[in-house]
CSV table of C-alpha atoms and ligand atoms in Angstrom, one decimal:
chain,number,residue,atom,x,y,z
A,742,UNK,CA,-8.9,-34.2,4.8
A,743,UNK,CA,-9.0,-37.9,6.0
A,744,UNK,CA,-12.3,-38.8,7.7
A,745,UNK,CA,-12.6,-39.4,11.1
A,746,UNK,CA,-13.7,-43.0,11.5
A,747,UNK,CA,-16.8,-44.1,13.2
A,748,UNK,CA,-17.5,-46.4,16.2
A,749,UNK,CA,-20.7,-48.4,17.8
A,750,UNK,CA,-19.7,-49.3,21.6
A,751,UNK,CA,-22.0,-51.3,22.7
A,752,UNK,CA,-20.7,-52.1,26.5
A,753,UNK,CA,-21.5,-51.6,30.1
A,754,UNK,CA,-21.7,-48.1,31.3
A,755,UNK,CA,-20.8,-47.0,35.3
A,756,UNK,CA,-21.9,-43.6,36.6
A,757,UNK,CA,-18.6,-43.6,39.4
A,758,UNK,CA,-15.6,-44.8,38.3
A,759,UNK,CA,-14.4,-46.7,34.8
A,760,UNK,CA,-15.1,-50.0,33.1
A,761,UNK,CA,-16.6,-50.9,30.1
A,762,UNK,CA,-18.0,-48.0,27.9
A,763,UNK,CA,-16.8,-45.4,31.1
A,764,UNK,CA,-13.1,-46.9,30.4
A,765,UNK,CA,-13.0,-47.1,26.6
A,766,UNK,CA,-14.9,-44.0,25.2
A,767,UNK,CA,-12.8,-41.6,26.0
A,768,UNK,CA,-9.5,-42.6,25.4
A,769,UNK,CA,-10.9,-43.7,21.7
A,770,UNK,CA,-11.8,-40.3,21.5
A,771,UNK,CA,-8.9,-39.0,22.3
A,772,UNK,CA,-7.4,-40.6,19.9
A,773,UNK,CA,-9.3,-39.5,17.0
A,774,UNK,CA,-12.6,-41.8,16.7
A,775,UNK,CA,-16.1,-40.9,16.6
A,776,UNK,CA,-17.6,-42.6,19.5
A,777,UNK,CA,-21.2,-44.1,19.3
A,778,UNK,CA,-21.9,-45.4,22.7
A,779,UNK,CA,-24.8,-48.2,23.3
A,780,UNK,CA,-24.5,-48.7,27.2
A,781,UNK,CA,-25.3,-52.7,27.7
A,782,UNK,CA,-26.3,-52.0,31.6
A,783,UNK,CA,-26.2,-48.7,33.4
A,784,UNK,CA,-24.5,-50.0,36.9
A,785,UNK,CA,-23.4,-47.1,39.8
A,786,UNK,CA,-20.1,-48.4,39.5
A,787,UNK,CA,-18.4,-51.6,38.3
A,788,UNK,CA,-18.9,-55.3,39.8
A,789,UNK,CA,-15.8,-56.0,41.6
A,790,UNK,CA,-16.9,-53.7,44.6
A,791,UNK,CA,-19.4,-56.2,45.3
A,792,UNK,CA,-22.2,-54.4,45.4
A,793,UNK,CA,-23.9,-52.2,42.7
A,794,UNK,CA,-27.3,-50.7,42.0
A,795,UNK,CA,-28.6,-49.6,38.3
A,796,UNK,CA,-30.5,-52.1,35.9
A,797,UNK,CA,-29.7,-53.9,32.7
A,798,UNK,CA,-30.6,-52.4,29.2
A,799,UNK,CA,-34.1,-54.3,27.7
A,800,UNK,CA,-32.4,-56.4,24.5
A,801,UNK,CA,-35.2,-54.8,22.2
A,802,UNK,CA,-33.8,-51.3,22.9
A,803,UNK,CA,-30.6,-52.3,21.4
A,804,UNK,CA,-32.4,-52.9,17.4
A,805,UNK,CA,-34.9,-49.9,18.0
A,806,UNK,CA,-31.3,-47.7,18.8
A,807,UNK,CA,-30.1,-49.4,15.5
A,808,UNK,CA,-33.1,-48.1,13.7
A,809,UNK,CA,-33.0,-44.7,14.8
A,810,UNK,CA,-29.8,-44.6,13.4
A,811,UNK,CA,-30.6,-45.8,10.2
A,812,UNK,CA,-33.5,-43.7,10.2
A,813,UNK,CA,-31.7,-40.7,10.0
A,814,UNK,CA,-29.5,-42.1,7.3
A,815,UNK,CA,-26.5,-42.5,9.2
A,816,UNK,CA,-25.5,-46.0,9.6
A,817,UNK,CA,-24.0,-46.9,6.8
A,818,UNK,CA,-21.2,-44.5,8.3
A,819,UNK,CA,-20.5,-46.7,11.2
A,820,UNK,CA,-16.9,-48.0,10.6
A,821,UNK,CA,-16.9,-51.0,13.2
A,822,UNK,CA,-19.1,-52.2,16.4
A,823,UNK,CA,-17.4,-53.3,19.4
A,824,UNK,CA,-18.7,-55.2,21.9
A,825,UNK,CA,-18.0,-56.1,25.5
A,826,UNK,CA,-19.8,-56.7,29.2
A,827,UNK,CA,-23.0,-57.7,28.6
A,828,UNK,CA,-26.2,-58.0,31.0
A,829,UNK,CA,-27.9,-61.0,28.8
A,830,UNK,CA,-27.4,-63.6,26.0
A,831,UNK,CA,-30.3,-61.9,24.3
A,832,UNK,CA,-28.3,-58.6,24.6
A,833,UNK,CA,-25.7,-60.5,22.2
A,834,UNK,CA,-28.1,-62.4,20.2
A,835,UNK,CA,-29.5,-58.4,19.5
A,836,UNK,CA,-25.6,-57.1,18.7
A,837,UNK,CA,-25.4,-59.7,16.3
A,838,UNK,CA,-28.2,-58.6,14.5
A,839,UNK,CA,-27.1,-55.2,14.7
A,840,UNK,CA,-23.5,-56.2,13.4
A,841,UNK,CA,-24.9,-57.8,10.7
A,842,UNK,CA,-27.2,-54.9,9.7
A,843,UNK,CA,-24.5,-52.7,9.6
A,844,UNK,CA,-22.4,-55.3,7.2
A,845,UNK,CA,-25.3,-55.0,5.0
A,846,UNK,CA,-24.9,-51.0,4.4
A,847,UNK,CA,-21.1,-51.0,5.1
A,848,UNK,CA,-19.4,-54.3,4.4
A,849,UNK,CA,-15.9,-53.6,5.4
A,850,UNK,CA,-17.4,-52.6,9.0
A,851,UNK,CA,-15.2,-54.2,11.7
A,852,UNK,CA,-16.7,-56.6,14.3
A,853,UNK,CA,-14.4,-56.6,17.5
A,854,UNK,CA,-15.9,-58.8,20.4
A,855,UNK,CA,-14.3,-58.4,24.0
A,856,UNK,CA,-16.0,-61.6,25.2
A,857,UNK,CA,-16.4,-60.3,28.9
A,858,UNK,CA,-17.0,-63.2,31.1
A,859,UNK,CA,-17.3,-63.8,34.8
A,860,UNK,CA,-14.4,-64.0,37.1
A,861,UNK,CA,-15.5,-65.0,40.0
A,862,UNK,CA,-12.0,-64.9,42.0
A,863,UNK,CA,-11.8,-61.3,40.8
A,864,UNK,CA,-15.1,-60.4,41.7
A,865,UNK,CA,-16.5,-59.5,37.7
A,866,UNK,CA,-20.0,-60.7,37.7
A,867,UNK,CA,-21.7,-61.8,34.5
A,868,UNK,CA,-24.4,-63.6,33.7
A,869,UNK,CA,-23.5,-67.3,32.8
A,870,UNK,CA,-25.5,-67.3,30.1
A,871,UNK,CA,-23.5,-64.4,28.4
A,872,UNK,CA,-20.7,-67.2,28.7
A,873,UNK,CA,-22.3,-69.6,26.8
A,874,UNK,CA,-23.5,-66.7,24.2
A,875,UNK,CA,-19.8,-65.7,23.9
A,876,UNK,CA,-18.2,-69.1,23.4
A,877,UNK,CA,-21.3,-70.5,21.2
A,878,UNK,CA,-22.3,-67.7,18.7
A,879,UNK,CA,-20.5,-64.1,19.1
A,880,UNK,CA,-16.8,-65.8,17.9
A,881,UNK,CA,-18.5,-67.2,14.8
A,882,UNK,CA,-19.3,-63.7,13.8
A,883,UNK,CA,-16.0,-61.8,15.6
A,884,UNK,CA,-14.1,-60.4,13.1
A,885,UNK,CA,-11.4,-59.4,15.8
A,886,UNK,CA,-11.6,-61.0,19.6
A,887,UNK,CA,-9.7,-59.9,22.4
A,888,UNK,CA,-10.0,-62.4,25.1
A,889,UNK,CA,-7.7,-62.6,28.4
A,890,UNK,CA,-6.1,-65.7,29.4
A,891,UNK,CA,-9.9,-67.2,31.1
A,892,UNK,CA,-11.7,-66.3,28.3
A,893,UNK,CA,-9.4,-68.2,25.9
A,894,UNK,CA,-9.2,-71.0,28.3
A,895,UNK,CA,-12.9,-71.4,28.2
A,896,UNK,CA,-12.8,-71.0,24.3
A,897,UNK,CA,-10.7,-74.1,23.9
A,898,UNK,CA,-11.8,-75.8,26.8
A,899,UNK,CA,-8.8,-76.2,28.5
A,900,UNK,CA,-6.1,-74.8,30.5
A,901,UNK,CA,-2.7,-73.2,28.6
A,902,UNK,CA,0.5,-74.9,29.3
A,903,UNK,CA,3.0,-72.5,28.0
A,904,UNK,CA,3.6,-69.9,25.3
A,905,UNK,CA,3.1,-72.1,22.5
A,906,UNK,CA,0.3,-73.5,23.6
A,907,UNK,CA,-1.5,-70.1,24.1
A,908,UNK,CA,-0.2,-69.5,20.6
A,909,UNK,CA,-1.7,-72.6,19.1
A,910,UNK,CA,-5.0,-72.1,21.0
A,911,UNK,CA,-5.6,-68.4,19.8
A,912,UNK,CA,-4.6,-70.4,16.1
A,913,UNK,CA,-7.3,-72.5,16.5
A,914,UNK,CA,-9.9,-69.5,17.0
A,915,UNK,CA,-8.7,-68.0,14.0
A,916,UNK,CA,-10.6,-71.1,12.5
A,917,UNK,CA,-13.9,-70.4,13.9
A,918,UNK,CA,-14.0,-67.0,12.1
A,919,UNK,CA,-11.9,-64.3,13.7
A,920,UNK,CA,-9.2,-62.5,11.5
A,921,UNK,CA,-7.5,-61.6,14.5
A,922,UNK,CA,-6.8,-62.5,18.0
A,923,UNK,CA,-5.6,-60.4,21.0
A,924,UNK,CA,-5.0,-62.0,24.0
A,925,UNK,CA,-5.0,-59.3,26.5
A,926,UNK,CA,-3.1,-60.9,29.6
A,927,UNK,CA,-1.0,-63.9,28.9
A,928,UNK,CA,-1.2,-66.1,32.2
A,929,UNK,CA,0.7,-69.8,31.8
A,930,UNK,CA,3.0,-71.9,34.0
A,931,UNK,CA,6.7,-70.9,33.8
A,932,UNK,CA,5.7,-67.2,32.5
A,933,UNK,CA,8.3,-64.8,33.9
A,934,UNK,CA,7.1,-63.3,37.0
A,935,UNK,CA,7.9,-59.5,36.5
A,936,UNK,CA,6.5,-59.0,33.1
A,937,UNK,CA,2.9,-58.6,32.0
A,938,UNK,CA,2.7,-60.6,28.7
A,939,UNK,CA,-0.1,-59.9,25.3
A,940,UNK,CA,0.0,-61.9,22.4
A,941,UNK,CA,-1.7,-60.9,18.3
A,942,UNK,CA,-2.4,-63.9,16.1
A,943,UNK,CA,-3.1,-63.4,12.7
A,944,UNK,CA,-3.5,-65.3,9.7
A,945,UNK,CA,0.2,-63.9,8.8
A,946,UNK,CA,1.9,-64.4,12.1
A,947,UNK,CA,2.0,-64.6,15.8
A,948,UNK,CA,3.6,-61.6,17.7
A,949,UNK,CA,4.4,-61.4,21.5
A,950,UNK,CA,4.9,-58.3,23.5
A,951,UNK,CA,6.0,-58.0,27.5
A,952,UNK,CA,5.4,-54.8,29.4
A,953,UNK,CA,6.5,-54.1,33.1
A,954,UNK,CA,4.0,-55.9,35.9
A,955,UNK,CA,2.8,-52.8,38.2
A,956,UNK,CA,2.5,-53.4,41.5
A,957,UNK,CA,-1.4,-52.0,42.9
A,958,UNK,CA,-2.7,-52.7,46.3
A,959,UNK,CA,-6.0,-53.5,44.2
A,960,UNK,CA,-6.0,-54.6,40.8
A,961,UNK,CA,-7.8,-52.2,38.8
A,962,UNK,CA,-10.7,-52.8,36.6
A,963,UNK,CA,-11.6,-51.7,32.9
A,964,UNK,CA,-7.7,-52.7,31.5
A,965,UNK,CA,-9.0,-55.2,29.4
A,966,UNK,CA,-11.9,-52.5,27.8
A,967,UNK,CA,-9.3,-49.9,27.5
A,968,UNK,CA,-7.5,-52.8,25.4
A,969,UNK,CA,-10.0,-53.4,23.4
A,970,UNK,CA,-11.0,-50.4,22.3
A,971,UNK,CA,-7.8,-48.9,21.7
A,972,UNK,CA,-6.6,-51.5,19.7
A,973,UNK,CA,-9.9,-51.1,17.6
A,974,UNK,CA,-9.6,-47.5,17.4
A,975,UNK,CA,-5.8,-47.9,15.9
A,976,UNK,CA,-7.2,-49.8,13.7
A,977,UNK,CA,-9.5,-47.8,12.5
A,978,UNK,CA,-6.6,-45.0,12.5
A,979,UNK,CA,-4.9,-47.3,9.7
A,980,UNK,CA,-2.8,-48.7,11.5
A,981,UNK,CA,-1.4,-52.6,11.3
A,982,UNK,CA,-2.8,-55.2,13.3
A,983,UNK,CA,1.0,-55.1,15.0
A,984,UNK,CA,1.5,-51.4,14.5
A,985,UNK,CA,-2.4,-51.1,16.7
A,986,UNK,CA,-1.2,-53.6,19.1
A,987,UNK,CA,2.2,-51.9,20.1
A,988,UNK,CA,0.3,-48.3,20.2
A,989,UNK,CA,-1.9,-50.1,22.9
A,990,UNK,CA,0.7,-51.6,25.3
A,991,UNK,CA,2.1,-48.5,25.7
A,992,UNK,CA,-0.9,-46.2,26.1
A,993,UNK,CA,-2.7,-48.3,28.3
A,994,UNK,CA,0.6,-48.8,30.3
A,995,UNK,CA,0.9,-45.1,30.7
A,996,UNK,CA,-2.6,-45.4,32.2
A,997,UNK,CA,-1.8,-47.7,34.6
A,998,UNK,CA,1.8,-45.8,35.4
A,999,UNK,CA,-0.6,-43.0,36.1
A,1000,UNK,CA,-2.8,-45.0,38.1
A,1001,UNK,CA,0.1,-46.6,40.5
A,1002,UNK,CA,1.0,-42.7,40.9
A,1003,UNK,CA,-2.3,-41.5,42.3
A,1004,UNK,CA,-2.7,-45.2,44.4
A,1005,UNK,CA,-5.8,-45.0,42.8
A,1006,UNK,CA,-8.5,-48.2,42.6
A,1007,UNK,CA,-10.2,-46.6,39.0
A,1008,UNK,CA,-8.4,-46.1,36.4
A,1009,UNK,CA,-6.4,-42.4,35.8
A,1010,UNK,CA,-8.2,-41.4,32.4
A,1011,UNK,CA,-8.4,-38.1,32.5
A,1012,UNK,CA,-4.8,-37.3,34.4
A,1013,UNK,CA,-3.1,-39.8,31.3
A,1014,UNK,CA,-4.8,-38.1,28.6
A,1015,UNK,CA,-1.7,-36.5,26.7
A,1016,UNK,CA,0.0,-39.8,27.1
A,1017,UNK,CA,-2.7,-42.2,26.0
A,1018,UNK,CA,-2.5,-40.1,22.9
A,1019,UNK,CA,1.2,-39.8,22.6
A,1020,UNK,CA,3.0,-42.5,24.6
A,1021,UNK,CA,6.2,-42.2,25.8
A,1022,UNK,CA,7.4,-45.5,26.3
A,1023,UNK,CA,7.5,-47.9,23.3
A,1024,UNK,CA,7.1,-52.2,23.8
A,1025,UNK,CA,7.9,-54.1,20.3
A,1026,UNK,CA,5.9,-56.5,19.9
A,1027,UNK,CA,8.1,-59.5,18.7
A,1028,UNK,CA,7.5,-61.7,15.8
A,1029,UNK,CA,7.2,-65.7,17.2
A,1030,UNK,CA,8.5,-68.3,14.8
A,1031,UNK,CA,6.0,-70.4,15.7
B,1025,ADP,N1,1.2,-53.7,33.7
B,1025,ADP,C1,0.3,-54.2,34.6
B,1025,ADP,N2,0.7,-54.4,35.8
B,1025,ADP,C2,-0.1,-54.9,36.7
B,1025,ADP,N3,-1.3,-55.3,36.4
B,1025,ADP,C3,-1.8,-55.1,35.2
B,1025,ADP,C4,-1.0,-54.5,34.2
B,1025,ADP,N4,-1.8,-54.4,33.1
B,1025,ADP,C5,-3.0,-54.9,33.4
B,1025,ADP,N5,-3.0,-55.3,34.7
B,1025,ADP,C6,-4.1,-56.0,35.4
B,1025,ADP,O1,-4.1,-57.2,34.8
B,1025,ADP,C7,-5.4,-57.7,34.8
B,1025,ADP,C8,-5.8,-58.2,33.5
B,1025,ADP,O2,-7.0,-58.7,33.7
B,1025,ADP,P1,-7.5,-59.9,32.8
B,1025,ADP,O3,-8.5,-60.5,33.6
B,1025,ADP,O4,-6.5,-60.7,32.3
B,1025,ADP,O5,-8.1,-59.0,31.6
B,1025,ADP,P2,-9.4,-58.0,31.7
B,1025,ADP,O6,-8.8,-56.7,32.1
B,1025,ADP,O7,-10.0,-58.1,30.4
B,1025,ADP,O8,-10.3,-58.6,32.8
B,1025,ADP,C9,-6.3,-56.7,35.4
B,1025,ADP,O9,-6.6,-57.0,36.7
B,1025,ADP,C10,-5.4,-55.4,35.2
B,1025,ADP,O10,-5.7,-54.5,36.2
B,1026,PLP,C1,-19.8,-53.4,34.7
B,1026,PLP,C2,-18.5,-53.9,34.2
B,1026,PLP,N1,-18.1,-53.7,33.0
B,1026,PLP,C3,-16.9,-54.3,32.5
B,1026,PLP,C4,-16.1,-55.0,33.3
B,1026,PLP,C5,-14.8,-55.6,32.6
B,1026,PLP,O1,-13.7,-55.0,33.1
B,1026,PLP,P1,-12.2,-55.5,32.6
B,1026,PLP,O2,-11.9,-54.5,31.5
B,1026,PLP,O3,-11.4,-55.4,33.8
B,1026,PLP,O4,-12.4,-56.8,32.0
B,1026,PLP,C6,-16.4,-55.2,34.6
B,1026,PLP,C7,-15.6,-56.0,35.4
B,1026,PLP,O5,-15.8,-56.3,36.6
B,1026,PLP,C8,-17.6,-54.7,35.1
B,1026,PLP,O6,-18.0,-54.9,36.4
B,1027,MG,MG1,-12.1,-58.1,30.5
C-alpha cells in the first residue's frame, strides 16, 4: 500500500470562518495527506473584516513543537513544511530552523513558502516586518513559492508589464533558490478582463492556465492558502509540477463556484468537499514558448 504523505502547516489559524491553516487543512486532507497543523496566530476570524481578537503564537513555541515531534521519533516522517500568514519575522526566522531540521532527518522534505504579505487595499494585515523576512531570507530557502501578483511585485521590486514579464520575473526567483514558482493570480496591464490567470515556472518550462473570473459581492479570503496547499499536497500525491497545478485550478475553482452559489463571504469547504477531491471541470495549463 502506498504511504500516505505527511505535512507540517505552519499558518494562521481562525476560530469563524477560513484562511490560512482553517482554509488549507481540510481540503489537503481530503485529498489524501496527513495534516500536521502549527497555527502561526490563533485570530477569531480573518483580517479583512477589520477587526479581530486572539493573539500571536510566541516564536519559541514553534522549535519546542518541533522537538516534541522529534522526541517521539516522528519527524523524520514529515514529507514537506509549508508555510504561510505569519504574526512575526521571528516566527519565520523559527520555520526556517525548523525546515532545516527536518532536511537534516529527511532530505527530500519539500519546503513550500506562501509568502503572505500585507494588502492593505484588501484589508490583509501583516506585520511589515514579515515582509522584509519573506523577501530577505524565506525565498533563499523556499524550495516551492507561491506568490500572487503583489508578492512577486515586491520580490523583484517592480511592477509587471505584461505576461512575459511576469514570466521573466518568476525566472529570475528561480535563481535565488526556488525550484518552482506558482504565481497564484496573474494581475498585468492588457490581461483579458473575464479570465482569472496562474502561471508555474520551472527550471523545465513556463506554463500558463486561465479559469473563469467569478463575480462575488465580496472577494473572499483564504484562495491563495487553499492554493498553496493543494498544490503542495498534489505534489506530495506524485503528481507533476503541471499535473499539481491543473488539479488545483479546478478544485479550488469548484470552491469558489460553490461559494458564488451560497453568496457566501467564507469560503464553501465543507459543501465543495466531493469536488475538491474529484473536480469536474478541467483548465490545461498551457506550455509558454517563452
Ligand atoms: N475565479 C475567481 N473569480 C473571482 N475571484 C477569484 C477567483 N479566484 C480567486 N479569486 C479571488 O482573487 C483574489 C486572489 O487574491 P490574491 O491577492 O491575488 O491572492 P491571495 O488569495 O493569495 O491573497 C482573491 O481575492 C480571491 O478571492
Ligand atoms: C489570518 C489570515 N490568514 C491568512 C490570510 C491570507 O489569505 P489569502 O489566502 O486570501 O491570501 C489572511 C488574509 O487576510 C488572514 O487575515
Ligand atoms: Mg495570499
Amino acid at each position: 500500500m502506498k504511504r500516505t504523505p505527511h505535512l507540517l502547516a505552519i499558518q494562521s489559524h481562525v476560530v469563524f470562518g477560513h484562511a490560512g491553516n482553517s482554509a488549507a487543512v481540510f481540503p489537503m486532507q481530503r485529498v489524501g495527506v496527513n495534516v500536521w497543523p502549527l497555527n502561526t496566530v490563533q485570530f477569531s476570524n480573518h483580517t479583512q473584516y477589520g477587526q479581530w481578537t486572539g493573539e500571536v503564537l510566541a516564536p519559541e513555541q514553534i522549535p519546542a513543537l518541533v522537538d516534541g515531534i522529534a522526541t517521539i521519533g516522528e519527524l523524520g516522517n514529515c514529507d514537506a513544511v509549508l508555510s504561510g500568514y505569519l504574526g512575526s519575522a521571528a516566527q519565520g526566522r523559527a520555520i526556517l530552523t525548523g525546515v532545516a531540521r527536518i532536511k537534516a532527518v529527511n532530505p527530500n522534505a519539500l519546503y513550500l513558502c506562501d509568502p503572505v504579505m500585507g494588502h492593505p487595499e484588501k484589508g490583509c494585515i501583516v506585520p511589515a516586518e514579515v515582509s522584509d523576512f519573506l523577501l530577505d531570507e524565506a525565498v533563499a530557502v523556499a524550495d516551492v513559492l507561491c506568490p500572487n501578483q503583489l508578492e512577486l511585485d515586491s520580490f523583484c521590486g517592480r511592477r509587471a508589464e505584461s505576461l512575459e514579464d511576469c514570466v521573466a520575473m518568476a525566472r529570475s526567483l528561480l535563481a535565488r533558490g526556488p525550484k518552482a514558482v506558482l504565481v497564484k493570480h496573474l494581475a498585468y496591464p492588457g490581461r483579458k478582463a473575464e479570465d482569472f490567470e496562474m502561471l508555474l515556472v520551472t527550471a523545465e518550462g513556463s506554463w500558463h492556465l486561465q479559469r473563469p473570473l467569478l463575480a462575488f459581492a465580496r472577494q473572499p479570503v483564504g484562495v491563495g492558502d487553499l492554493t498553496s496547499g493543494l498544490f503542495l499536497a498534489r505534489v506530495l500525491l506524485g503528481d507533476s509540477w503541471v499535473a499539481a497545478f491543473e488539479f488545483t485550478a479546478a478544485a479550488v475553482h469548484e470552491v469558489l463556484l460553490e461559494t458564488q452559489a451560497c453568496t457566501s463571504y467564507e469560503l464553501e469547504l465543507v459543501r465543495a468537499q466531493d469536488r475538491i477531491m474529484h473536480p469536474r471541470v478541467r483548465f490545461e495549463a498551457r506550455r509558454l514558448a517563452l
